[in-house]
One Martini backbone bead per residue (centre of mass of N, CA, C, O) as a GRO file, in nm:
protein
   90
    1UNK     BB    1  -1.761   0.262   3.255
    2UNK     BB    2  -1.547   0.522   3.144
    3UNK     BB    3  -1.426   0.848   3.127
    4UNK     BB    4  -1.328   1.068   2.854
    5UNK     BB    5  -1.136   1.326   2.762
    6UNK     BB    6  -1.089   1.481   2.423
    7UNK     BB    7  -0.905   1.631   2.190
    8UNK     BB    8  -1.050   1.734   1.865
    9UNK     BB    9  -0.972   1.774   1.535
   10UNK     BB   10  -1.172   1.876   1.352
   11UNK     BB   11  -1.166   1.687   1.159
   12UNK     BB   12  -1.172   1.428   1.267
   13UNK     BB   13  -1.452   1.491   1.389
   14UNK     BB   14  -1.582   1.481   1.093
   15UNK     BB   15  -1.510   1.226   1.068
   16UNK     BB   16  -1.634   1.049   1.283
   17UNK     BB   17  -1.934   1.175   1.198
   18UNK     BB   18  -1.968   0.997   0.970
   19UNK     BB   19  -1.890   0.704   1.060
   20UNK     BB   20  -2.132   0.688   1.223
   21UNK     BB   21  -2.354   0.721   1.083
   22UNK     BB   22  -2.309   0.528   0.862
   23UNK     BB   23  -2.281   0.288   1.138
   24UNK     BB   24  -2.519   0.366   1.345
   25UNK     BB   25  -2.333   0.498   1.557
   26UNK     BB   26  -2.155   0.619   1.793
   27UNK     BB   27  -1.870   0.800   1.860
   28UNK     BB   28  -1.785   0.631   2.109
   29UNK     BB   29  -1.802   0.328   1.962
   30UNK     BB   30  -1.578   0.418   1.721
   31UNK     BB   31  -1.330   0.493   1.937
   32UNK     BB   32  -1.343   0.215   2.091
   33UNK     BB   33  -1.274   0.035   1.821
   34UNK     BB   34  -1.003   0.169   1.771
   35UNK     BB   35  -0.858   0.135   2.046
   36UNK     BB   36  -0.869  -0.161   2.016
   37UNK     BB   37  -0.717  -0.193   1.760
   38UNK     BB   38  -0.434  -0.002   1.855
   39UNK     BB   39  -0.384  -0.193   2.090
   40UNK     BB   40  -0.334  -0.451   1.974
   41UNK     BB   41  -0.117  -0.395   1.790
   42UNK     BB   42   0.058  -0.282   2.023
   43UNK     BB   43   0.124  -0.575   2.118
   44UNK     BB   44   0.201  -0.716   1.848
   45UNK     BB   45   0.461  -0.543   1.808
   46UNK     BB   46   0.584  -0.648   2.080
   47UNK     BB   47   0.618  -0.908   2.051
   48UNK     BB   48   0.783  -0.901   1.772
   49UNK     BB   49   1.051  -0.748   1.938
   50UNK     BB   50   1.100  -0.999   2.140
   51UNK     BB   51   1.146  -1.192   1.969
   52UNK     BB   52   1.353  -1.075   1.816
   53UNK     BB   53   1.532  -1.033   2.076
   54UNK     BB   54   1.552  -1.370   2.099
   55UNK     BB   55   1.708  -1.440   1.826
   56UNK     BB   56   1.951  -1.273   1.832
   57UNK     BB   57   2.039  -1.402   2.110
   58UNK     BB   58   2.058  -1.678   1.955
   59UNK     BB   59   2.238  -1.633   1.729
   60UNK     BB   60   2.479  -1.508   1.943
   61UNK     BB   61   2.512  -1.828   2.040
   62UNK     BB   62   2.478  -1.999   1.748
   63UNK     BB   63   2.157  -2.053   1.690
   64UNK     BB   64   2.177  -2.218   1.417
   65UNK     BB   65   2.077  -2.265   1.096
   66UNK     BB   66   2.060  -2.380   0.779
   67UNK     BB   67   1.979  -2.280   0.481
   68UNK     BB   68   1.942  -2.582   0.330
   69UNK     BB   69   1.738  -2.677   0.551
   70UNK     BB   70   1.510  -2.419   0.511
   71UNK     BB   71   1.479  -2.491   0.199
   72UNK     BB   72   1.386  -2.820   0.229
   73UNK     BB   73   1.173  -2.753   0.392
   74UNK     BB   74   0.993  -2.553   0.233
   75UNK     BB   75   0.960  -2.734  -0.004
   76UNK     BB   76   0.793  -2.963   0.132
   77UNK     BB   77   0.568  -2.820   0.128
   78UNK     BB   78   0.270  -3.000   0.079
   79UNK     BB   79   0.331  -3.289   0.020
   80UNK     BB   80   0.418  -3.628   0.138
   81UNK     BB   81   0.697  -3.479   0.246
   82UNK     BB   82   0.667  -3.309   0.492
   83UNK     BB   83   0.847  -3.132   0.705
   84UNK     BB   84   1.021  -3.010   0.965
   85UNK     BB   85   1.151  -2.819   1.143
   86UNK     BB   86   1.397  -2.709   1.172
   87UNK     BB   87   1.712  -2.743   1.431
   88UNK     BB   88   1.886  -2.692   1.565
   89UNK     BB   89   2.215  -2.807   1.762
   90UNK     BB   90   2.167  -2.641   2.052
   0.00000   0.00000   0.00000
């Protein structure tokens, strides 16, 4: 494991020392906690915007489903009749 030397702003310190006592655990385990759920976090935000990208650039292309069949898939979901979902046609 590596060491990482960082400033924080009183405040932050002062929570982050609450929050570790609380949790009868290390100011070092709370801050590595956190860093790893800000990690994962901004990992699936930038997968949602290549999807979202990829989506796009599928849509410019003309790959679109028609709204009513994507009604009528959403309608089916529950029931004994669900259906798959649509794909385009191209």
């Amino acid at each position: 494991m590596s060491v990482t030397t960082v400033r924080l702003k009183a405040e932050v310190e002062q929570h982050l020392e609450v929050i570790a006592g609380r949790l009868h655990r290390s100011k070092g385990w709370v801050i590595n906690q956190a860093l790893s759920e800000y990690i994962e976090k901004q990992q699936r935000e930038q997968e949602r915007w290549q999807q979202t990208l990829e989506a796009m650039e599928s849509a410019a292309q003309g790959k679109v489903v028609d709204a009513s069949e994507v009604h009528g898939w959403l309608n089916s979901w529950g029931t004994e009749n669900e259906q798959d979902a649509p794909r385009s046609g191209k």
